Coordinates of C-alpha atoms in Angstrom, one line a residue:
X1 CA -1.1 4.7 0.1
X2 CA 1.2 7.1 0.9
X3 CA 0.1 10.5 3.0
X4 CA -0.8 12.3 -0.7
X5 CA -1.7 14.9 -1.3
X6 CA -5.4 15.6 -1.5
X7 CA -7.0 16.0 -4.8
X8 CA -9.1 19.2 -5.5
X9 CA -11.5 18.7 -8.3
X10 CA -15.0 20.0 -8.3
X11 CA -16.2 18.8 -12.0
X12 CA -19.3 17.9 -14.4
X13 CA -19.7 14.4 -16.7
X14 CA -17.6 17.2 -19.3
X15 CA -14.6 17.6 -17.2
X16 CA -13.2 20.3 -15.3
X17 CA -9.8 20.7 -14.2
X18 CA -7.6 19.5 -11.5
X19 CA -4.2 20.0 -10.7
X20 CA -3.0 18.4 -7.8
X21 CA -1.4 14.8 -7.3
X22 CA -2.4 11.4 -5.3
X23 CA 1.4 10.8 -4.3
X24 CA 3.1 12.3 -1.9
X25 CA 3.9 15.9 -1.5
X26 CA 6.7 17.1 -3.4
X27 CA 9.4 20.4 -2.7
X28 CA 9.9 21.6 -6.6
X29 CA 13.5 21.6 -5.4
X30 CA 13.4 17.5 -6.1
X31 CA 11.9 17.6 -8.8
X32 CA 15.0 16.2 -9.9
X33 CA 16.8 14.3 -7.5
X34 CA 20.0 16.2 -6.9
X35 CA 21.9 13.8 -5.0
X36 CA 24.2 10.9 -5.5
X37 CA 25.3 7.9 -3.4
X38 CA 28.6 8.2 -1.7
X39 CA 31.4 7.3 -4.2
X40 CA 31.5 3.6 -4.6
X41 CA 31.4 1.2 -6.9
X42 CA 28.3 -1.0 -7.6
X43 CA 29.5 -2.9 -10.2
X44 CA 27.9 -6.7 -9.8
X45 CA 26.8 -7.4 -6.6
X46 CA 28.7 -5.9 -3.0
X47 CA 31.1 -8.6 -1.0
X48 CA 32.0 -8.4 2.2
X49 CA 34.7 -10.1 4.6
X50 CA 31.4 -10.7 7.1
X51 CA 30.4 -13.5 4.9
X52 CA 29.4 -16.7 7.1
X53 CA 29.7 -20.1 5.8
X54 CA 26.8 -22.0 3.6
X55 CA 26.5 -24.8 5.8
X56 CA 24.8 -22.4 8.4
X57 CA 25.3 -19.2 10.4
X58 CA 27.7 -20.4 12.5
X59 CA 28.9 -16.7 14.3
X60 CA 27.1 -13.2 13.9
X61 CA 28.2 -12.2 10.6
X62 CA 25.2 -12.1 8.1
X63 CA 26.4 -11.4 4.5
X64 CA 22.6 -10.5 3.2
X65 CA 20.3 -8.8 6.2
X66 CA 16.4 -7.6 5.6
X67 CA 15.0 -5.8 8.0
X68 CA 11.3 -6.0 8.1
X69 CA 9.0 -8.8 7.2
X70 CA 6.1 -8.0 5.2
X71 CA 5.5 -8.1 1.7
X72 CA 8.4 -6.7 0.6
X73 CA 11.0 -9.2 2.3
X74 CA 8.9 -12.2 1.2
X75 CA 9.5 -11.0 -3.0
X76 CA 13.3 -10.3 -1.9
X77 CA 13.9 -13.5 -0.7
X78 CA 12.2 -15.2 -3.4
X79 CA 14.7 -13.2 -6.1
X80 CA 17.7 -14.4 -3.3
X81 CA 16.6 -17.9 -3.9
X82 CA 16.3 -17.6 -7.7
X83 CA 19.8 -16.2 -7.9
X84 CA 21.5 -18.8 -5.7
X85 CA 22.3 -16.1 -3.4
X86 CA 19.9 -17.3 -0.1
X87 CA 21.1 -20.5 1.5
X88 CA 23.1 -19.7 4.6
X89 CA 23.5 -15.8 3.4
X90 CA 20.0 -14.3 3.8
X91 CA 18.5 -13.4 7.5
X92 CA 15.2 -11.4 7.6
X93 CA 14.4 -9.6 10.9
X94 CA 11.4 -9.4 11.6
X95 CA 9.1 -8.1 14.2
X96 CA 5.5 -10.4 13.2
X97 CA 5.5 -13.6 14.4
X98 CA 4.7 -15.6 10.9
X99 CA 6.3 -15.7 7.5
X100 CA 5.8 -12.6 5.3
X101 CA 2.3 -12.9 4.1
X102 CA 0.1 -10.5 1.7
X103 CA -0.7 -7.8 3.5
X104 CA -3.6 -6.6 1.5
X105 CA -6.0 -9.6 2.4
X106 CA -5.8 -8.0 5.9
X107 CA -8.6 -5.7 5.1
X108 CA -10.3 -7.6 2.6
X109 CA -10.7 -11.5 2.9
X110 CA -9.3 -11.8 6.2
X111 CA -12.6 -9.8 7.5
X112 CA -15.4 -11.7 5.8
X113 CA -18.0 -13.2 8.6
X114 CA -16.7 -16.4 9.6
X115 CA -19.1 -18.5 7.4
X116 CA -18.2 -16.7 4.5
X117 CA -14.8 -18.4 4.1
X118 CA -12.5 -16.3 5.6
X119 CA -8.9 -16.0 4.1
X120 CA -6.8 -17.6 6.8
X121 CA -2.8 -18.7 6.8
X122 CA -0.8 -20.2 5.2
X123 CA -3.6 -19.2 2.4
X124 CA -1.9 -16.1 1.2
X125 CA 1.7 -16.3 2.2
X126 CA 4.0 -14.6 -0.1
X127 CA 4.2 -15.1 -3.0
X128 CA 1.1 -16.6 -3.6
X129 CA -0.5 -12.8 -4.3
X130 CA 1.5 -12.9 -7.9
X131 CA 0.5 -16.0 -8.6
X132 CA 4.1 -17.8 -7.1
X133 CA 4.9 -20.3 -4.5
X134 CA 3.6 -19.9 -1.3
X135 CA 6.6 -19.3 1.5
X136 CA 5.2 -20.2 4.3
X137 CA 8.1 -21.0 7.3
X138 CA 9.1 -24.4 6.3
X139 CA 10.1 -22.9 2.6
X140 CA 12.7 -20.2 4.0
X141 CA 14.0 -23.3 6.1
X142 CA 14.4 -25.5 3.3
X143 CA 16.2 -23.0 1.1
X144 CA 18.5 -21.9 4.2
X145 CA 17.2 -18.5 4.8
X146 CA 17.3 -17.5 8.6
X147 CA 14.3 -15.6 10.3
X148 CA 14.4 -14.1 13.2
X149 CA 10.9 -13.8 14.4
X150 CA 9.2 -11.1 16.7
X151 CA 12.7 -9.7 17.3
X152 CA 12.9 -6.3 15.8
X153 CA 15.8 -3.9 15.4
X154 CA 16.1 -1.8 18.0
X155 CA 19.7 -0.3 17.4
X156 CA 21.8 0.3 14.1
X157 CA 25.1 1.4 13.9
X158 CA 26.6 2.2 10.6
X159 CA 30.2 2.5 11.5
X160 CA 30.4 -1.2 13.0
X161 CA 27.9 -2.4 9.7
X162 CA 25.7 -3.8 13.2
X163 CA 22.0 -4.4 14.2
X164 CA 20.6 -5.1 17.2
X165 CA 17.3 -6.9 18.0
X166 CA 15.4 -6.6 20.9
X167 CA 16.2 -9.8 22.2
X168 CA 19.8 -8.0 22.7
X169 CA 20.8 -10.2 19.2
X170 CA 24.3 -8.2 17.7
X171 CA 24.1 -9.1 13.4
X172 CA 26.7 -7.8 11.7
X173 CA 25.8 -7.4 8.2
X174 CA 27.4 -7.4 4.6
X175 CA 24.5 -5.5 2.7
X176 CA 21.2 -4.4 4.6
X177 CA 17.7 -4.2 3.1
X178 CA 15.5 -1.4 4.7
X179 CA 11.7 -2.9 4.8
X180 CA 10.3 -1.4 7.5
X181 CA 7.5 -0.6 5.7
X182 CA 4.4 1.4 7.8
X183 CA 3.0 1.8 11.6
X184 CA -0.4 2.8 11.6
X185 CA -1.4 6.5 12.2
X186 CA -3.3 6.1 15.9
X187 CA -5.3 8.3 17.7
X188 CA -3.6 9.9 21.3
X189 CA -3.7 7.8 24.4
X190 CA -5.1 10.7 26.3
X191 CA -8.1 10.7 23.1
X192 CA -9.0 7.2 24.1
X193 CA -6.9 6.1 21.4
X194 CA -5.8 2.9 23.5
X195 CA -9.5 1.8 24.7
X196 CA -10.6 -1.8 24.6
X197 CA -12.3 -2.5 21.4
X198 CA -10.9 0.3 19.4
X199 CA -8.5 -1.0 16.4
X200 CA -6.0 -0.4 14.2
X201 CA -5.4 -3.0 11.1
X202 CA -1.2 -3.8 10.5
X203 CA -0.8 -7.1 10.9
X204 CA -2.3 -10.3 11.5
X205 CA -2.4 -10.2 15.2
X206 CA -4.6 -6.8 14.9
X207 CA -6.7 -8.5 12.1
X208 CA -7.4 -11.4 14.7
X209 CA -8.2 -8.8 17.4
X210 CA -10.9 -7.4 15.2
X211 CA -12.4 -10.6 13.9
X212 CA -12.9 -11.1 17.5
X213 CA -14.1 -7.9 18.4
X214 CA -16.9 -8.4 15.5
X215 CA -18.1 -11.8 16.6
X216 CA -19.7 -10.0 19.5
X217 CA -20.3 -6.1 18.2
X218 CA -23.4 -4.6 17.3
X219 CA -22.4 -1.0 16.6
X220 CA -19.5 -0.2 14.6
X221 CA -17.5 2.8 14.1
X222 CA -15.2 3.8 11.5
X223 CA -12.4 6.4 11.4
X224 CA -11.2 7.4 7.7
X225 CA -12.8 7.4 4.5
X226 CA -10.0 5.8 2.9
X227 CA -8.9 2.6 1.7
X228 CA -8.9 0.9 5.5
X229 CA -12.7 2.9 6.0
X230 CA -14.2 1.6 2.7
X231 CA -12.8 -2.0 2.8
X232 CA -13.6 -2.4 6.8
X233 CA -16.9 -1.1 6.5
X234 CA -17.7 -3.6 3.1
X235 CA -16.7 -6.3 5.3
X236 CA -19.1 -5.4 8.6
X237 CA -21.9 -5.2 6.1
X238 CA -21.1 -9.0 5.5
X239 CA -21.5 -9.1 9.4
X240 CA -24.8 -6.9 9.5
X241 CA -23.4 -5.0 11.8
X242 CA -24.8 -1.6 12.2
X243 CA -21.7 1.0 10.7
X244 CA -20.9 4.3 10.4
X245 CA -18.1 5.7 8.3
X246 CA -16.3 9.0 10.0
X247 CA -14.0 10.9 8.2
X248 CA -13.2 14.9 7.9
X249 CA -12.9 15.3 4.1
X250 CA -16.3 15.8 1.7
X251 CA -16.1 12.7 0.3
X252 CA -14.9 8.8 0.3
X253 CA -11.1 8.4 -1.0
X254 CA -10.4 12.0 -2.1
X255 CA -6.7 11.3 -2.2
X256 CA -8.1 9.4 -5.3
X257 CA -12.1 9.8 -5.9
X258 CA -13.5 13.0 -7.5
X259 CA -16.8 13.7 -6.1
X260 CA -18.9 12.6 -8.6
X261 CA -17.0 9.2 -8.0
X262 CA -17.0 9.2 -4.9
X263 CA -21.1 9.5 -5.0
X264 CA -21.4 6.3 -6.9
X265 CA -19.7 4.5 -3.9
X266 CA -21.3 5.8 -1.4
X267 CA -24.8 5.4 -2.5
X268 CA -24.0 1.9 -2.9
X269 CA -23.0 1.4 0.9
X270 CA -25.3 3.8 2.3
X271 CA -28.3 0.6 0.2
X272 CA -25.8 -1.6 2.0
X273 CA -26.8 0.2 5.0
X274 CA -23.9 2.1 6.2
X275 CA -23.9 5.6 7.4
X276 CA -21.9 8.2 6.3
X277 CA -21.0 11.1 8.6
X278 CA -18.5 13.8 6.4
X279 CA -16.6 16.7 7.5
X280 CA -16.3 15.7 11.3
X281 CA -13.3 15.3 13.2
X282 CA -12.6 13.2 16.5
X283 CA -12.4 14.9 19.7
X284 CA -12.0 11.7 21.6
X285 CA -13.3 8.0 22.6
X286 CA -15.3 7.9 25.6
X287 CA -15.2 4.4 27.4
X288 CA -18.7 2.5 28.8
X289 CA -18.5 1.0 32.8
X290 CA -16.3 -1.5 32.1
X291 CA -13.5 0.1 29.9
X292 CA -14.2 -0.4 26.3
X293 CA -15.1 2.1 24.0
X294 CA -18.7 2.8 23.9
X295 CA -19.0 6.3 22.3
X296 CA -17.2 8.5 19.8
X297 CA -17.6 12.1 20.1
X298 CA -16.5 14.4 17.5
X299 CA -15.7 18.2 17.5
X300 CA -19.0 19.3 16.1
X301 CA -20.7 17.8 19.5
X302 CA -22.1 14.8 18.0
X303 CA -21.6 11.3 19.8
X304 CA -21.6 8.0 17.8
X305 CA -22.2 4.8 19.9
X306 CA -19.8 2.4 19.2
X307 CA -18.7 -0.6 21.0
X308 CA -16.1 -1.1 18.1
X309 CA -13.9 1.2 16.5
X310 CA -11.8 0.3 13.5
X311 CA -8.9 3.5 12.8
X312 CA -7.9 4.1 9.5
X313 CA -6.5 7.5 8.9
X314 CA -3.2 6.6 7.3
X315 CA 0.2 5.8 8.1
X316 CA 3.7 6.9 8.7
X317 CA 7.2 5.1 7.3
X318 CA 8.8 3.4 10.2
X319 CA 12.2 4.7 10.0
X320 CA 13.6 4.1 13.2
X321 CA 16.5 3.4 14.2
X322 CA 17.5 4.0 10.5
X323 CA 17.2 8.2 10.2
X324 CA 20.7 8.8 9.8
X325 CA 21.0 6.4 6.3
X326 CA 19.1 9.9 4.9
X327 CA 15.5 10.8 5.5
X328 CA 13.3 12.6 2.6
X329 CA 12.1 15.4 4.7
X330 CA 9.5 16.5 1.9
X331 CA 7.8 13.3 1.2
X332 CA 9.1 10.9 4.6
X333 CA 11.0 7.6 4.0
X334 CA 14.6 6.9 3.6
X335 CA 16.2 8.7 -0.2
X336 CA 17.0 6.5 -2.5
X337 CA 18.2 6.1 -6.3
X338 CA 16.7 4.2 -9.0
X339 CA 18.4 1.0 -7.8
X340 CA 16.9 1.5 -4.3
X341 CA 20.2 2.2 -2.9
X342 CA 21.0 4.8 -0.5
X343 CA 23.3 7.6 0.2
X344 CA 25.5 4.5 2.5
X345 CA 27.3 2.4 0.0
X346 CA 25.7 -1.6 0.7
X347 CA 22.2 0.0 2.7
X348 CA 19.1 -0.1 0.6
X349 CA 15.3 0.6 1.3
X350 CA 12.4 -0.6 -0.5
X351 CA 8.8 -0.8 -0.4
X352 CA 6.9 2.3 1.8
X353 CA 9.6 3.4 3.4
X354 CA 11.3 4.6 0.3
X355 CA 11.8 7.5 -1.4
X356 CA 12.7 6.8 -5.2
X357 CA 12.6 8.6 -8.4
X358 CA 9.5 8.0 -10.6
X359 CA 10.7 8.0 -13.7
X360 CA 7.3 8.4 -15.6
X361 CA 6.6 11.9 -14.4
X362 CA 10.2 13.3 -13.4
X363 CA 9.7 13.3 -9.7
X364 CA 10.6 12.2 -6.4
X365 CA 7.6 10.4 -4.5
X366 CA 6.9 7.4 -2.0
X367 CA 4.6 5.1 -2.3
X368 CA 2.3 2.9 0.1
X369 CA 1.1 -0.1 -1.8
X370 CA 1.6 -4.2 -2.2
X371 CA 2.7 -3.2 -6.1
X372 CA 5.6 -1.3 -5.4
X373 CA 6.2 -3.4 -2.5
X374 CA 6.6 -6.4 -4.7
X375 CA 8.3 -4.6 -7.7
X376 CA 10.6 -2.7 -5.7
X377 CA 11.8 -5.1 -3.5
X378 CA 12.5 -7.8 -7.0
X379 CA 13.7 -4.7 -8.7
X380 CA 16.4 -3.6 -5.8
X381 CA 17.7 -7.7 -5.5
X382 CA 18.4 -8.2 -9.1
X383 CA 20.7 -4.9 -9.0
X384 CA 22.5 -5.9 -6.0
X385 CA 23.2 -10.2 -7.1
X386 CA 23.6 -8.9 -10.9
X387 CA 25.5 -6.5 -13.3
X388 CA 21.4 -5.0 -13.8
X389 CA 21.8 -1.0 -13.7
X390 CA 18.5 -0.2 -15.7
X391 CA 16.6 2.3 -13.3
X392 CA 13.2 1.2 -11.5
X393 CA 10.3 2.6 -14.0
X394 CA 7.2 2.1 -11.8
X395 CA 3.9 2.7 -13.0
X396 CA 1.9 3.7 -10.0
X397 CA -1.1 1.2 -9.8
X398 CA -4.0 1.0 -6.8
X399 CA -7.1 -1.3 -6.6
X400 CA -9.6 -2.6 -4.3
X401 CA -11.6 -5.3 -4.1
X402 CA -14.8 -5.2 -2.1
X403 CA -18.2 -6.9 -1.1
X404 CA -16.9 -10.3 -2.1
X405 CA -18.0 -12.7 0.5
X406 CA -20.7 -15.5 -0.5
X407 CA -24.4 -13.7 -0.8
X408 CA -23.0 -10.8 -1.3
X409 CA -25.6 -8.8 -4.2
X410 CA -22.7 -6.7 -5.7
X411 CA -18.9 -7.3 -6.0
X412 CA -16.8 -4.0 -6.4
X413 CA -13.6 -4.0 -8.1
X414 CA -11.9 -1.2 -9.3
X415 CA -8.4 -0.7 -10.7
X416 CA -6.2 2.6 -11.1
X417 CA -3.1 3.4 -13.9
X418 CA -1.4 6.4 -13.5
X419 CA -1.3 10.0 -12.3
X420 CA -5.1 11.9 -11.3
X421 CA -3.8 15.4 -12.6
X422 CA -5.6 17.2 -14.9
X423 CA -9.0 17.7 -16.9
X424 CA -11.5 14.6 -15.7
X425 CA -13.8 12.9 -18.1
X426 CA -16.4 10.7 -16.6
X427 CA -18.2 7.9 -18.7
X428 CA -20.9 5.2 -17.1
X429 CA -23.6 5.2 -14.5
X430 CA -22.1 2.3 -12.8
X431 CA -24.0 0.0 -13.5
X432 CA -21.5 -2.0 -12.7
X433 CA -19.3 0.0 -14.7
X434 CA -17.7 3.8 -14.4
X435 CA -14.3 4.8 -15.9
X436 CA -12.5 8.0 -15.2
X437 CA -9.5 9.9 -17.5
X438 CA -7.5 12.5 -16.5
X439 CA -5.8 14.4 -19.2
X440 CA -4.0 17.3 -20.1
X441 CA -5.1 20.3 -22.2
X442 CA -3.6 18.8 -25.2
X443 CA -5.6 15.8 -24.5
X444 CA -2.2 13.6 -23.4
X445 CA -4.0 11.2 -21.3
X446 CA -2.0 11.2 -16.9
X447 CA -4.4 8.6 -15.3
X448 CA -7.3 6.5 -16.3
X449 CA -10.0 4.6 -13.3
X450 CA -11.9 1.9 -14.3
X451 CA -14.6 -0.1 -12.3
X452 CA -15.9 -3.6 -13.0
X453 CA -13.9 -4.3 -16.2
X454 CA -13.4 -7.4 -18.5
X455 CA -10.2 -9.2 -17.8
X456 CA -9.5 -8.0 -21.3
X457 CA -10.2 -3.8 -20.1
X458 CA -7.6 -4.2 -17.2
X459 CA -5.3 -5.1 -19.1
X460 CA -5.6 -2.1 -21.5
X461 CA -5.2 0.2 -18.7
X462 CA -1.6 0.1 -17.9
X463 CA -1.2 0.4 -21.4
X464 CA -2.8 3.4 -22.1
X465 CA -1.2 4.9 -18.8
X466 CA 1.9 4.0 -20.0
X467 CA 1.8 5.0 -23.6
X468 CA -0.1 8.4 -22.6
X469 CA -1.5 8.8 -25.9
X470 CA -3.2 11.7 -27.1
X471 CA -7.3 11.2 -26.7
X472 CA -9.6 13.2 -28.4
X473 CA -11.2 15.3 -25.5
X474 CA -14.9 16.5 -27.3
X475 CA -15.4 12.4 -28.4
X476 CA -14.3 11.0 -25.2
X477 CA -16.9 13.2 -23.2
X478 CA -19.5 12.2 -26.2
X479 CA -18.8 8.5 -25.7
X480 CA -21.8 6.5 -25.2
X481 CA -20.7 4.0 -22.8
X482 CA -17.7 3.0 -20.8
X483 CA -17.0 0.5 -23.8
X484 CA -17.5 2.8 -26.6
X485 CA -14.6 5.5 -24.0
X486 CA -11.9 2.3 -23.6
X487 CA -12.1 1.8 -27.8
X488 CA -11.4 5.8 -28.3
X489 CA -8.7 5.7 -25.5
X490 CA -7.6 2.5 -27.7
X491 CA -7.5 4.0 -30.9
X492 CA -5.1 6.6 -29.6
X493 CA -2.5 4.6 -28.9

C-alpha cells in the first residue's frame, strides 16, 4: 500500500469517530487536480514514424515500450494482445529475470514450509491471479512481444523519445508505459541494513533468498507491522520458527486496523506463538562472528536475537530516471490524468508509481496494490489502442490471505471496500467472523472490513462501498451478528 497516512481512531463496539485516510497524504491544493496534459490530441490511439516492422524488431525503434515488469506490464500486454496491437510493436523492459508474475503470492504462498506446497513458477504468472491465461515467457514469444530481461533503464531522454538499458541498449520509442512500480524501504548500510540474513521481500530472487534463509533459522525477526510483518510472520509459524513482530506504531496495520481490530489479530498470532513487541524503533543490526545478523537492538535498549530478519516498513515509487515526466510532490509518483497519461503527450504511468484522480472521493492519491496494478494498467491500454475516454473510477480494494498452508488450525482472509474515514461500528467476536463500517454523521456509509465472509458477503462489499447508502447508525451498532449488520447495510441500498 501506499505510504498512507496513519489512521487515528481510538473507539468502543458503538463507534467513535475518525477522520483521517489509509491513502496517501494529500495537499488540499489537489484536491482537485488543476493541471492538464500538454496540448495534444488523444484522439484514437498515438502513431509514430518510429514504428518497426511486424515481422520483428529489425532496428531500435519500438512503437509500444513498458518499462517495468511486474504486475502491471503482464495485464498491459495482455490488453496489447487482445487489441492486435502486440506482435512486433510491444517491448517490456524489465529489470527481473522472469516473465511478470503476481506479485502478491510473494508474501503469502511463495513462503509456506516446503512440504506445505509452496507456490512456485510458472504457477502464478500473470494473468493467472484474475483467473486468465498464464504468460509465462514462451506466451509473449508466441504473440511477438519482445522482453528485455534484467536490463533496466538507466537513462531517458525525452527530447530524442530514447531509453537506455544498462546493458548500454538505445530504444527509441513511439508511446512509453511507466511501471516501475516500488523498491523496498531498507534500513541504512551503516544500521546493518546490508547484513547476511537480513531481508527485504520484492521479487522472486529475494523470496528465494528467504526460503533459504528459513530452511536453516531458528529465531526470526520482523520489522513492520504491516502487510509484509503480518503475512511473513503467518508464514514462519508454518515453519515453527520462533518470531517476533517489531514495529513502532500501537498496533498491527494501523494504516488500516482500528485498535479493537487490530486486537483480534494479534491474539490470534500471539496462540500462534508469535511475539509482539509495539512502540520500538530500530537502532541497528548487530552481526554474530561470522557476519550475519544475530541481534536486533532497538532505541529503547532492548536486543532481540535474530539470526533472520525479514524488513517490511513500506516502500517508495521508483521514479528514476523518469522525474522530469512530472513528480507528485505531495503524495510521490509520476501526475497523471484519468487516462493514466501524463503531462508529455505519448508517456503514461500506471500501477504504484502513479498519481491519478480517484474519482469516488474527489481526490488525488497513489496507490500500492495488485488491484490497481491490474485495473490501471488494462484501463490506460484500452485509452491509448481505442477511441475509450471514460475516466478510470477505481474503487480502492485491499485483502490478505493468511495461515493457509496444509495443517494450518485457522485460515484468515479478510477483504476491504472503500475509504476508513469516519464514525466505526464494529460487529462480531471473530469467531471467524468481524466486520467493520465507517460512516459519516449522516450515516452515508465511506468503507466497510469484512473477515471470513461467504463468497456470497464479498461480493456485497464493493457494492455497498460503491453505492454508499445511507445505514441506519443506532441498528447497525444493535445488530446481533455480523450477518444480521451485512442484511441492514443491504437493506440500505
Amino acid at each position: 500500500m501506499s505510504s498512507g497516512r496513519r489512521l487515528m481512531a481510538t473507539m468502543n463496539h458503538s463507534g467513535l469517530k475518525s477522520g483521517v485516510s489509509l491513502w496517501c497524504p494529500q495537499s488540499s491544493s489537489l484536491r482537485r487536480a488543476t493541471w492538464a496534459p500538454l496540448a495534444v490530441s488523444y484522439g484514437g490511439f498515438r502513431r509514430f514514424s518510429v514504428v518497426s516492422s511486424s515481422s520483428g524488431f529489425a532496428n531500435d525503434n519500438r512503437e509500444f515500450v513498458i518499462v517495468g515488469g511486474g504486475n502491471s506490464a503482464g495485464y498491459a500486454a495482455r490488453v496489447f494482445v487482445e487489441h492486435g496491437m502486440a506482435d512486433g510493436r510491444l517491448c517490456i523492459v524489465s529489470k527481473e529475470a522472469v516473465a511478470p508474475y503476481e506479485r502478491p503470492a510473494l508474501t503469502k504462498g511463495y513462503l509456506f514450509p516446503l512440504d506445505k506446497k509452496p507456490a512456485r513458477l510458472p504457477g502464478f504468472h500473470t494473468c493467472v491471479g484474475s483467473g486468465g491465461e498464464r504468460q509465462t515467457s514462451e506466451w509473449y514469444k508466441e504473440h511477438g512481444i519482445e522482453v528485455l530481461y534484467e536490463d533496466p533503464v538507466t537513462a531517458f531522454d525525452i527530447q530524442t523519445q530514447t531509453l537506455t538499458t544498462s546493458s548500454g541498449k538505445l530504444l527509441k520509442y513511439g508511446s512509453l508505459i511507466i511501471s516501475t512500480g516500488c523498491t523496498a524501504a531498507r534500513i541504512p548500510e551503516k544500521s546493518g541494513g546490508n547484513l547476511l540474513g537480513v531481508h527485504y521481500i520484492r521479487d522472486v530472487a529475494d523470496a528465494d533468498s528467504l526460503v533459504s534463509s528459513l530452511e536453516s533459522a531458528k529465531k526470526v525477526a520482523i520489522i513492520g507491522g504491516g502487510y509484509v510483518g503480518m503475512e511473513v510472520a503467518a508464514a514462519t509459524v508454518g515453519w515453527k520458527l520462533d518470531t517476533t513482530v517489531i514495529f513502532p506504531e500501537d498496533h498491527l496495520m494501523p494504516r488500516l486496523f482500528t485498535p479493537p481490530m487490530a486486537l483480534k489479530y494479534e491474539e490470534l498470532y500471539k496462540e500462534n506463538g508469535v511475539k509482539f513487541l509495539k512502540g520500538e524503533r530500530i537502532e541497528r543490526f548487530e552481526a554474530g562472528p561470522d557476519g550475519r545478523v544475530a541481534a536486533v537492538k532497538l532505541e529503547s535498549g532492548h536486543s532481540v536475537d535474530a539470526d533472520t530478519v525479514i524488513v517490511g516498513i513500506g516502500a517508495k515509487p521508483a521514479v528514476s530516471p523518469f522525474e522530469e515526466v512530472g513528480l507528485n510532490s505531495a503524495i510521490g509518483g509520476l501526475q497523471v490524468d484519468s487516462q493514466f497519461r501524463t503531462r508529455v503527450p505519448g508517456i503514461f504511468a500506471i500501477g504504484d508509481v502513479a498519481a491519478f484522480p480517484l474519482k469516488i472521493y474527489d481526490r488525488m492519491t497513489r496507490v500500492e496494490h495488485v488491484d490497481h496494478a491490474r485495473k490501471s494498467a488494462e484501463h490506460c491500454v484500452r485509452a491509448l489502442l481505442s477511441a475509450h475516454t471514460q475516466p478510470y473510477d477505481y474503487l480502492p480494494y485491499f485483502y490478505s490471505r493468511v495461515f493457509e498452508y496444509e495443517g494450518s488450525a485457522r485460515k484468515v482472509w479478510w477483504q476491504f471496500f472503500g475509504d476508513n474515514v469516519g464514525h466505526v461500528v464494529h460487529v462480531g467476536n471473530f469467531d471467524p467472523k468481524i466486520t467493520t463500517f465507517w460512516l459519516e454523521d449522516t450515516g452515508r456509509l465511506n468503507g466497510v472490513f469484512l473477515e471470513s465472509g461467504s463468497p456470497e458477503e464479498f461480493q456485497l462489499l464493493p457494492k455497498l462501498a460503491r453505492a454508499r447508502p445511507v445505514i441506519d447508525i443506532a441498528k447497525l451498532q444493535s445488530a446481533s451478528s455480523v450477518e444480521a449488520a451485512l442484511e441492514i447495510a443491504q437493506s440500505a441500498l
